[in-house]
Each structure stands twice: as C-alpha cells, then as structure tokens.
PDB file of C-alpha atoms in Angstrom:
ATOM      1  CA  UNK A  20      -7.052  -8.100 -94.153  1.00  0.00           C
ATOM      2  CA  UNK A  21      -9.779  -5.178 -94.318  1.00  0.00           C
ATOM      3  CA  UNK A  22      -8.946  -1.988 -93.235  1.00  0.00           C
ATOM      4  CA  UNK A  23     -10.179  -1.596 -89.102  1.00  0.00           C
ATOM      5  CA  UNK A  24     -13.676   0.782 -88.735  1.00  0.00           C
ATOM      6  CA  UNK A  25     -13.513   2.600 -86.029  1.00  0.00           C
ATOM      7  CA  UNK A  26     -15.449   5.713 -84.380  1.00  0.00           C
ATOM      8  CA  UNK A  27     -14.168   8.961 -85.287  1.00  0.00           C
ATOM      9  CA  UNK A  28     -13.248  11.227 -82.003  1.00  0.00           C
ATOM     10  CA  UNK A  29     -16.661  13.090 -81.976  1.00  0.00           C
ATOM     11  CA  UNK A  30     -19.117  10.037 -82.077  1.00  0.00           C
ATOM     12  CA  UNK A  31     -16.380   8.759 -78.912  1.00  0.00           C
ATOM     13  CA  UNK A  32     -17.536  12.047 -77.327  1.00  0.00           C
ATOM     14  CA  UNK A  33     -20.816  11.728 -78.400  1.00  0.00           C
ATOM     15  CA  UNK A  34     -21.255   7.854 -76.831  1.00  0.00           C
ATOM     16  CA  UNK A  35     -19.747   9.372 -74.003  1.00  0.00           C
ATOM     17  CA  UNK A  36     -22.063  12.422 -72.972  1.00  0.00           C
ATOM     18  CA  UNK A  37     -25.147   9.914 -74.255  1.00  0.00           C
ATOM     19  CA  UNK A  38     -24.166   6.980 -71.907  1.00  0.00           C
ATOM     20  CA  UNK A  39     -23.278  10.237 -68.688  1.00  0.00           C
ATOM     21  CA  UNK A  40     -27.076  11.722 -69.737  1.00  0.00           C
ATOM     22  CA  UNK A  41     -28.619   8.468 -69.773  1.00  0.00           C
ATOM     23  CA  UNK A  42     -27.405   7.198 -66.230  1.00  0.00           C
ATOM     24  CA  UNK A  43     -27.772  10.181 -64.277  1.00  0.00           C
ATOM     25  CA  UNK A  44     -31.251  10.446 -65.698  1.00  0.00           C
ATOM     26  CA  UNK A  45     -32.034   6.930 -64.201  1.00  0.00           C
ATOM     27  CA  UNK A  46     -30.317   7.899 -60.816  1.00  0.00           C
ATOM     28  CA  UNK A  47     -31.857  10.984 -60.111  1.00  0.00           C
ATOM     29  CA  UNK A  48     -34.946   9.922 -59.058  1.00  0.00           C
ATOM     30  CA  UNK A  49     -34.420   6.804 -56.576  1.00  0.00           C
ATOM     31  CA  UNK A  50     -34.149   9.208 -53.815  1.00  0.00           C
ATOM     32  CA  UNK A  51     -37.838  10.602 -54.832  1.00  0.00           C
ATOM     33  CA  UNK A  52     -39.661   6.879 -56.154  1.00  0.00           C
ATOM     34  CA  UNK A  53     -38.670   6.444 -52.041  1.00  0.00           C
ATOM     35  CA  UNK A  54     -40.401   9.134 -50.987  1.00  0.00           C
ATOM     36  CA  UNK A  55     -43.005   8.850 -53.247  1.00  0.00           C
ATOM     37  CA  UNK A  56     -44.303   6.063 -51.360  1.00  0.00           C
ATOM     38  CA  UNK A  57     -43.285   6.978 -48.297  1.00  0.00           C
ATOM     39  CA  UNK A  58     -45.685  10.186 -48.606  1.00  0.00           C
ATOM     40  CA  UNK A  59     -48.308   9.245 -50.944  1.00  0.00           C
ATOM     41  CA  UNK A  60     -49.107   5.831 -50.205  1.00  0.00           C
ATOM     42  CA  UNK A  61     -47.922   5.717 -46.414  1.00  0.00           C
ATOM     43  CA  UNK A  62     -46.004   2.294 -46.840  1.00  0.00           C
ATOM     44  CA  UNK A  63     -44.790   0.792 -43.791  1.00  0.00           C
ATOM     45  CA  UNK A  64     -40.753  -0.302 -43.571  1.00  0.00           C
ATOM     46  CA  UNK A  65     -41.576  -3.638 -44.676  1.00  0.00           C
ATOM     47  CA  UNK A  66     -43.244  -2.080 -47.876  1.00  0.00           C
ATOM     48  CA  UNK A  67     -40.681   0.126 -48.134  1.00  0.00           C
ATOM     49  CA  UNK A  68     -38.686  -2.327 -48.263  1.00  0.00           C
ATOM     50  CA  UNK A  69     -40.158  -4.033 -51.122  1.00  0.00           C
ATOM     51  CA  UNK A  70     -40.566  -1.100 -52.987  1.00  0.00           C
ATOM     52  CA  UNK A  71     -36.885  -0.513 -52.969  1.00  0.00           C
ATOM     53  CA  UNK A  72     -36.341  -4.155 -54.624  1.00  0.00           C
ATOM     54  CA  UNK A  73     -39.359  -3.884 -56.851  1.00  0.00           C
ATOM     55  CA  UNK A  74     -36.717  -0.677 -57.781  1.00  0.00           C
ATOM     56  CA  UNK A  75     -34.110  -2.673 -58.082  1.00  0.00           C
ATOM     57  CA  UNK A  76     -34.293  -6.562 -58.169  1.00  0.00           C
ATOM     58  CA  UNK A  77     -35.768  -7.027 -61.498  1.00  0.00           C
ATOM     59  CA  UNK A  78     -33.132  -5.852 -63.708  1.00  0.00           C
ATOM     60  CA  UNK A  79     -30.623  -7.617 -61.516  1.00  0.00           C
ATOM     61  CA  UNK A  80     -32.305 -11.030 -61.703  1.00  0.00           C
ATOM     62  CA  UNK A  81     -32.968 -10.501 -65.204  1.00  0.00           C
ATOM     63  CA  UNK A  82     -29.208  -9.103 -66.171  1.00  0.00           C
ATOM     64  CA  UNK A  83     -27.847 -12.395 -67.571  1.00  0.00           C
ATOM     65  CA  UNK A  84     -31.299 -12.893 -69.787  1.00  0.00           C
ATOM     66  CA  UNK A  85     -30.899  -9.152 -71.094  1.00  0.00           C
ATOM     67  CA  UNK A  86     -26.671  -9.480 -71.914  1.00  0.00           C
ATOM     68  CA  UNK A  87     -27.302 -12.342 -74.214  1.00  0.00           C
ATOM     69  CA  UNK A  88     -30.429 -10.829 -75.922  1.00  0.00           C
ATOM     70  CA  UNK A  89     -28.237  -7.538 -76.664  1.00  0.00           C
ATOM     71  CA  UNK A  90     -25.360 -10.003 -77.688  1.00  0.00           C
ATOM     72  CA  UNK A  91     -28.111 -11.029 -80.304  1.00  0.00           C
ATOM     73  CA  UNK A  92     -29.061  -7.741 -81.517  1.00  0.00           C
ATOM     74  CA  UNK A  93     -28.227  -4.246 -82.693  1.00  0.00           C
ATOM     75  CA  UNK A  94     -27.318  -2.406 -79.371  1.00  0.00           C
ATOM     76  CA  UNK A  95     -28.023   1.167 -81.361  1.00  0.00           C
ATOM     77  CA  UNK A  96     -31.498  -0.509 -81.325  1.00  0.00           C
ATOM     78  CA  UNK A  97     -31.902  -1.697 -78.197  1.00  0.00           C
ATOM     79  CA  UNK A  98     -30.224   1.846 -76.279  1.00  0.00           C
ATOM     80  CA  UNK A  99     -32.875   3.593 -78.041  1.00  0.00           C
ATOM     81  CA  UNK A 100     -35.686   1.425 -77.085  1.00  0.00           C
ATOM     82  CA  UNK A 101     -35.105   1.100 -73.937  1.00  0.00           C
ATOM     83  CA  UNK A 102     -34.241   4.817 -73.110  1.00  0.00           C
ATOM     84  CA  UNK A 103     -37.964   5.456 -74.796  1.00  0.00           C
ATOM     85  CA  UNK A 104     -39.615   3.034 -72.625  1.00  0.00           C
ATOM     86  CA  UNK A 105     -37.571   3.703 -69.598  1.00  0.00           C
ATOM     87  CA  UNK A 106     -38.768   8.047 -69.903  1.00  0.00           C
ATOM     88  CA  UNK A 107     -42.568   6.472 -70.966  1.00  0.00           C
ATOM     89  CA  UNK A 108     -42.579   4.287 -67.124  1.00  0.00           C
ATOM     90  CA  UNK A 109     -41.282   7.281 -65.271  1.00  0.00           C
ATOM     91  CA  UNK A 110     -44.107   9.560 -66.453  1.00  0.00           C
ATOM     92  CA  UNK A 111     -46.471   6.554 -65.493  1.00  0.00           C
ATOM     93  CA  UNK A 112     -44.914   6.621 -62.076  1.00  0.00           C
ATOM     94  CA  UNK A 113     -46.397   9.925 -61.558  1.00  0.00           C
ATOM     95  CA  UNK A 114     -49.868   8.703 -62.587  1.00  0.00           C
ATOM     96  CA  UNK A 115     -49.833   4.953 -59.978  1.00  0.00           C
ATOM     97  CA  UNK A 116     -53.468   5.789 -58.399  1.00  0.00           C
ATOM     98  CA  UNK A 117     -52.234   2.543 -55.686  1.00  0.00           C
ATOM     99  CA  UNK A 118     -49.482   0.984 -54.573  1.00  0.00           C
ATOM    100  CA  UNK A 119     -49.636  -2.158 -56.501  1.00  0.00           C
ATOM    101  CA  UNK A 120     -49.441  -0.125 -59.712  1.00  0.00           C
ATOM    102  CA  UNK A 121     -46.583   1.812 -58.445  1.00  0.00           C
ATOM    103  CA  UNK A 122     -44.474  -1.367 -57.590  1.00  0.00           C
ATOM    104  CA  UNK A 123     -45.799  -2.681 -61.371  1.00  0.00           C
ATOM    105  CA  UNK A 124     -44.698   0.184 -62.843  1.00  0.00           C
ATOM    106  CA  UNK A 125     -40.960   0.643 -61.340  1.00  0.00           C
ATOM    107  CA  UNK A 126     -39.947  -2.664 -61.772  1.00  0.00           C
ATOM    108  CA  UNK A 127     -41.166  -2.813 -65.859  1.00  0.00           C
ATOM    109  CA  UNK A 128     -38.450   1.046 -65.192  1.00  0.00           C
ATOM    110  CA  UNK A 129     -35.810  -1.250 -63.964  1.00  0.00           C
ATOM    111  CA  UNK A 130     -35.744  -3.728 -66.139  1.00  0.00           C
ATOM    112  CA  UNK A 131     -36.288  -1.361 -69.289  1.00  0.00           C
ATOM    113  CA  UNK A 132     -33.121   0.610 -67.416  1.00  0.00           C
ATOM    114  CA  UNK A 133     -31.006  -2.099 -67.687  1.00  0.00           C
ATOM    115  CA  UNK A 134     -30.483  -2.769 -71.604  1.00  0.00           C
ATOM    116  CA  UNK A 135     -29.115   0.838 -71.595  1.00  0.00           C
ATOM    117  CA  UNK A 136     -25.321   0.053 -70.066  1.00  0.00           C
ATOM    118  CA  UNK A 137     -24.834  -3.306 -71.867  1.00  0.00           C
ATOM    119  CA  UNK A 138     -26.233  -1.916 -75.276  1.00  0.00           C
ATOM    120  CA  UNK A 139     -23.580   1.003 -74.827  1.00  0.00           C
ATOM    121  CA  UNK A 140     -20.748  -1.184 -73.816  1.00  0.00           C
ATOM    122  CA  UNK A 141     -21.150  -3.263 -76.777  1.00  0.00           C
ATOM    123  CA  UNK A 142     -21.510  -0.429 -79.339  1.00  0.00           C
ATOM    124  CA  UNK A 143     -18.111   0.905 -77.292  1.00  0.00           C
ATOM    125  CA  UNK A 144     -16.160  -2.401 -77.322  1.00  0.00           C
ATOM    126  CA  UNK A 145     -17.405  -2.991 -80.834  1.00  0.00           C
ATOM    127  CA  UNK A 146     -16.152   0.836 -82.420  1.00  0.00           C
ATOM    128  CA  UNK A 147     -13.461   1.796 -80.421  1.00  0.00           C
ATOM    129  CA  UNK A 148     -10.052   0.438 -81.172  1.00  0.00           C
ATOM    130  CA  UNK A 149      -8.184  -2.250 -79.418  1.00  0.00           C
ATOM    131  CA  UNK A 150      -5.498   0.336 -78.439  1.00  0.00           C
ATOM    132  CA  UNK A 151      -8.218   2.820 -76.656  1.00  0.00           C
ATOM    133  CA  UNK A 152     -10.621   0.419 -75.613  1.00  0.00           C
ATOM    134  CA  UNK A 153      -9.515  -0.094 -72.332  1.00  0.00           C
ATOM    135  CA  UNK A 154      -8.836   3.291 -71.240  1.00  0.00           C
ATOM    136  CA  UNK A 155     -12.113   3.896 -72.831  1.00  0.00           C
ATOM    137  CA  UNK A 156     -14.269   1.447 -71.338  1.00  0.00           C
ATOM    138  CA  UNK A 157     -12.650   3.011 -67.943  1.00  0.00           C
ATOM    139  CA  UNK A 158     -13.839   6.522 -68.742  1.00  0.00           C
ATOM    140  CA  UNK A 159     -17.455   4.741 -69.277  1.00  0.00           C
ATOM    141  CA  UNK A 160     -17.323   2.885 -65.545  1.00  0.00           C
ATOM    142  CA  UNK A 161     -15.268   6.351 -64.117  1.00  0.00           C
ATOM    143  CA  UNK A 162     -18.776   8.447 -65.490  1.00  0.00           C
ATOM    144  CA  UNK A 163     -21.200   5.626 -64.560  1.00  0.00           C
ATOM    145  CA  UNK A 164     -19.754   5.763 -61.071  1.00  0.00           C
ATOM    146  CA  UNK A 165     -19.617   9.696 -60.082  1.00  0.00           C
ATOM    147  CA  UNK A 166     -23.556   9.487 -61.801  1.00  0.00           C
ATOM    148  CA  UNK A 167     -24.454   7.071 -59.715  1.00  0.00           C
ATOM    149  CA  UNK A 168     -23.171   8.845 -56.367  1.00  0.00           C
ATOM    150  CA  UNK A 169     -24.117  12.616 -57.699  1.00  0.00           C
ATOM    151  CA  UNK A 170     -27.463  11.488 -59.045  1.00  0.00           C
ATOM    152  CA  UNK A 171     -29.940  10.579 -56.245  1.00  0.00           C
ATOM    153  CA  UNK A 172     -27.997  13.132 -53.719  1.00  0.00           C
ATOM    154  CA  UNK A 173     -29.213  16.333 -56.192  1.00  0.00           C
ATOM    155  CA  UNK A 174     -32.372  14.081 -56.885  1.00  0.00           C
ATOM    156  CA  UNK A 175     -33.081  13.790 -53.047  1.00  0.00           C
ATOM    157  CA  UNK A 176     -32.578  17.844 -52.722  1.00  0.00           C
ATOM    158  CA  UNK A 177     -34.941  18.519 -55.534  1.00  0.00           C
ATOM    159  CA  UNK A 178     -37.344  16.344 -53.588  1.00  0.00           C
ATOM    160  CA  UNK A 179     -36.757  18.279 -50.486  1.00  0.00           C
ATOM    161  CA  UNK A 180     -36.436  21.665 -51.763  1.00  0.00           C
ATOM    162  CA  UNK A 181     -39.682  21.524 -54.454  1.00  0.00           C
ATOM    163  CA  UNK A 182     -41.512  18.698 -54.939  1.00  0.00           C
ATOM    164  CA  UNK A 183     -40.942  14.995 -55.370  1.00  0.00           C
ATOM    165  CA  UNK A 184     -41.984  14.928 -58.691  1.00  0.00           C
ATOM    166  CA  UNK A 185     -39.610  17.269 -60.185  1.00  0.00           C
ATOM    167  CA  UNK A 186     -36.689  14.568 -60.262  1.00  0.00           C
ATOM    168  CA  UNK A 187     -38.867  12.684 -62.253  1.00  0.00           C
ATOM    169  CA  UNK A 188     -40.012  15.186 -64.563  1.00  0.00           C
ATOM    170  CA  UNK A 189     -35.639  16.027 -64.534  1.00  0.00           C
ATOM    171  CA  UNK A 190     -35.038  12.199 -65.325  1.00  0.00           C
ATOM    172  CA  UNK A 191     -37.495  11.760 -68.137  1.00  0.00           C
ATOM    173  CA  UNK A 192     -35.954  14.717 -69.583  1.00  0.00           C
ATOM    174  CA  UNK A 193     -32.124  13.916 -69.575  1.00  0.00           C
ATOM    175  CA  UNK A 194     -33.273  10.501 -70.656  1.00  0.00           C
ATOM    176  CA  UNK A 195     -34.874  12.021 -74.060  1.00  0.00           C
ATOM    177  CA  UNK A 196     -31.780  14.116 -74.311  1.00  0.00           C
ATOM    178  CA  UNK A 197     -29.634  11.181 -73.757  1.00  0.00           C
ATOM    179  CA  UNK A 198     -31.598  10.121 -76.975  1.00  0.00           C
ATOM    180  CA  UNK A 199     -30.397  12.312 -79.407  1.00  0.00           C
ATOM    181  CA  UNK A 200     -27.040  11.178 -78.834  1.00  0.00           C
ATOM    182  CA  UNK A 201     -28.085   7.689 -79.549  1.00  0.00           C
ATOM    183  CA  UNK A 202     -28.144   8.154 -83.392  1.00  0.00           C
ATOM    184  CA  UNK A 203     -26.765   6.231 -86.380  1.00  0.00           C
ATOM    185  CA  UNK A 204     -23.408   7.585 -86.029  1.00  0.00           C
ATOM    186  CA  UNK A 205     -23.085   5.051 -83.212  1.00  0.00           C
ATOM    187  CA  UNK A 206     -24.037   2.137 -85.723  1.00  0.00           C
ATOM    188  CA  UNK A 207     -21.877  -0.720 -84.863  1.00  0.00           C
ATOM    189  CA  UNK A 208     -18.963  -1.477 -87.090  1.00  0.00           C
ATOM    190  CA  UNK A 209     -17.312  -4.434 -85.701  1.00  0.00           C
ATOM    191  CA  UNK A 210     -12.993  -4.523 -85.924  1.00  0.00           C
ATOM    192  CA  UNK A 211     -12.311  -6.791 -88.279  1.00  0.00           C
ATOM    193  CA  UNK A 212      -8.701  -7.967 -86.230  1.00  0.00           C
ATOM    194  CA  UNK A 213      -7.495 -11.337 -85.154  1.00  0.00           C
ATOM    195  CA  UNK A 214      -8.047 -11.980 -81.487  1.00  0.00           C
ATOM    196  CA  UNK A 215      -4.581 -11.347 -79.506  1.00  0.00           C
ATOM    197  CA  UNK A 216      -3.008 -13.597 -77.533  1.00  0.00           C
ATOM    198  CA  UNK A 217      -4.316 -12.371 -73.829  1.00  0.00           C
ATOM    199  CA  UNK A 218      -8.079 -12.323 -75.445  1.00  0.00           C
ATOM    200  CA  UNK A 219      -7.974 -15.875 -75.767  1.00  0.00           C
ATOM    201  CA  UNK A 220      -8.644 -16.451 -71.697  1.00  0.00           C
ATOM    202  CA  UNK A 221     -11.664 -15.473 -69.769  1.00  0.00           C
ATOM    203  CA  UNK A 222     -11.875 -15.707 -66.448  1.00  0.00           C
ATOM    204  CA  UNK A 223      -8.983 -18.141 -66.284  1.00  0.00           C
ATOM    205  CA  UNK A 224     -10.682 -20.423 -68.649  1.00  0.00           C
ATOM    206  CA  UNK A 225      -9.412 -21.378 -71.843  1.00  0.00           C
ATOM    207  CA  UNK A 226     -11.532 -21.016 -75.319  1.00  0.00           C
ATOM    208  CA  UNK A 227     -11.847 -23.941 -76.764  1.00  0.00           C
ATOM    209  CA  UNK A 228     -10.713 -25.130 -79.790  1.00  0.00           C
ATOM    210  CA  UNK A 229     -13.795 -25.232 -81.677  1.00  0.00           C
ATOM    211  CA  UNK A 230     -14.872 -21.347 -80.559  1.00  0.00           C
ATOM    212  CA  UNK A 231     -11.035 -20.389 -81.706  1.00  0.00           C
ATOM    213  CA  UNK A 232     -11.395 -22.592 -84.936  1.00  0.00           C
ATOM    214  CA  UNK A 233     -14.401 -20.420 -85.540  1.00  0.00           C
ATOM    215  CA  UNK A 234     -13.271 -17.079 -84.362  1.00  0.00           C
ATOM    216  CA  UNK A 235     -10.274 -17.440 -86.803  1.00  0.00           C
ATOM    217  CA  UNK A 236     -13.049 -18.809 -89.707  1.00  0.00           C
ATOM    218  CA  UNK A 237     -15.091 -15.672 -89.200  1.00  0.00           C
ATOM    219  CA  UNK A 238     -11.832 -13.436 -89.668  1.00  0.00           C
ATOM    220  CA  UNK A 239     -10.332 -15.084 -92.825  1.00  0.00           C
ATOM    221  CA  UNK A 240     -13.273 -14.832 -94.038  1.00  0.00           C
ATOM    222  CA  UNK A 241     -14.193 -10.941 -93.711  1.00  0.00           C
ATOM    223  CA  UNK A 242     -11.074 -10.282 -95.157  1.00  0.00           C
ATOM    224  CA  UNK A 243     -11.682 -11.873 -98.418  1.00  0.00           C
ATOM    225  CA  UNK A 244     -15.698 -10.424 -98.635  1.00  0.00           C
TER     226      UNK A 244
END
C-alpha cells in the first residue's frame, strides 16, 4: 500500500491560524451590518428583522447545495475564492446607496462566507492523519467557537467607540490576511488507508455494499498506481 501524505506540523499551524483569521474576520462585523441599517437607512424592527436573515438565512438554506459542490472540487480553490469574494461584498456594503442593495449585497456575503468552513474541513480531514484528526478537527470547532463569541462583541465596540465602518474595513482585512495562509501548501493529498471498522457507520446507518465494494476498489487500486 502507498506510503500515507500527510501535512507537515507547520502547514497544521498554518490551516489553523488561516481558518481562526478567516472566521473572526466574518464575525466582526454583524454587530456593525446591524447598525448600519439601523442608522443609515432607519429600518423599522420588522426590517431589521429581515436584514438580520438576509445576514444570515442564505448560506443556511443553501449549506447542503454548497457541501456537495466542495465535495466536488478542490477546497484550496474554493477557500480562496470565496475569502476573495466574501472581502470584495464587504467593501460593497459600505457603498449600498438603499436598502434593497444593502440586503442584496449581505446575503451574496453570506453565502460567499459559507464555502470557507466546509472547504477547510475537507482540506483538514483530507491531510491530517487518522490518529490526529479528531483532536484536530476539535481544535478547528474549539477556534471557530471562541471567534464566533469574541468577534461581533470587539466588532460592536469598534462600532461604538469609532465608527461603524471600521469593523468592516477590520474584516476585509483579516479576511485578505486569512488569504495568505490559504496557499498550495494546503493542496489536498488524500490518505491513501483502508476505511476502519467504526468509519463504516454514519449516523447509525450502514454503507452499503456497493459504496464499500467501491471504497475498497478505489484503495486497491491507488496502491498499485
């Protein structure tokens, strides 16, 4: 059987502080897309209200769609595209002359936002050893979490304290930073190792035989290519 490829320590590292960058950067400014529109176009609570999905509900919705299409492709790809896009929208947001625009322009954010964490998960599950992996994959969710809580609380200050565009201007940059991290060290090298035992259940389902006939097809034959 080939020999396993596997990220060396510092491109571990490397995902890591990309993936931290990258979701603080799209946290630190829901406090401030609020108050945007709370200030500049006077919504009422109802609009309010669908501002914050027009934040929010598109890249939910859409999350199944977006899994499968980065199942499909190179995630090193797909991180940096939608990082790019995601910093292009939140300059635009600055720039909405009318609420309609605004709402637009957000929602094309959120769903941009979204391809991030599933790209990096897959380059993470795909490079990182079976042993790590899960301890791993628990640093990810441990830094995705704390950004997520930290995030809009120093966004919201930055809003109150100087202006409500300066979280922005802070989120487009970390995302461009994030960027650099996002390079073709990260290229995915899938582990070429038979499935275990406990791999061969999801969600209390059974593979079947013809996705296990395959999956052991696909091993035998990397190992002779």
């Amino acid at each position: 059987m080939a020999e396993e490829i596997e990220l060396p320590d510092s491109a571990k590292k490397q995902l890591l502080v990309g993936d931290a960058l990258s979701t603080f950067g799209g946290w630190l400014d829901m406090i401030a897309i609020l108050t945007i529109a709370a200030y500049s176009f006077h919504v009422t609570p109802y609009q309010m209200a669908i501002v914050s999905v027009f934040n929010l509900l598109p890249g939910i919705v859409l999350s199944k769609l977006i899994g499968k299409f980065t199942e499909a492709h190179s995630p090193l790809l797909i991180a940096q595209a939608s990082l790019i896009l995601r910093a292009s929208a939140t300059i635009l947001i600055l720039f909405s002359g009318n609420l309609i625009v605004f709402c637009t322009v957000i929602a094309c954010r959120s769903v941009f936002a979204s391809f991030t964490l599933p790209a990096i998960n897959k380059l993470a599950e795909h490079n990182v050893p079976n042993t790590d992996k899960n301890a791993y994959l628990s640093m990810l969710s441990l830094v995705n979490g704390l950004c997520k809580i930290l995030a809009p609380i120093i966004g919201g200050l930055l809003s109150e304290i100087w202006s409500t565009s300066l979280p922005l201007i802070c989120s487009c940059i970390l995302t461009l930073l994030s960027l650099i991290f996002f390079n073709h060290r990260l290229s995915i090298h899938p582990q070429l190792s038979i499935p275990s035992a406990s791999s061969l259940q999801t969600e209390g389902k059974n593979i079947s035989g013809g996705k296990l006939f395959f999956c052991a097809w696909q091993c035998t034959s990397r190992s002779y290519s």
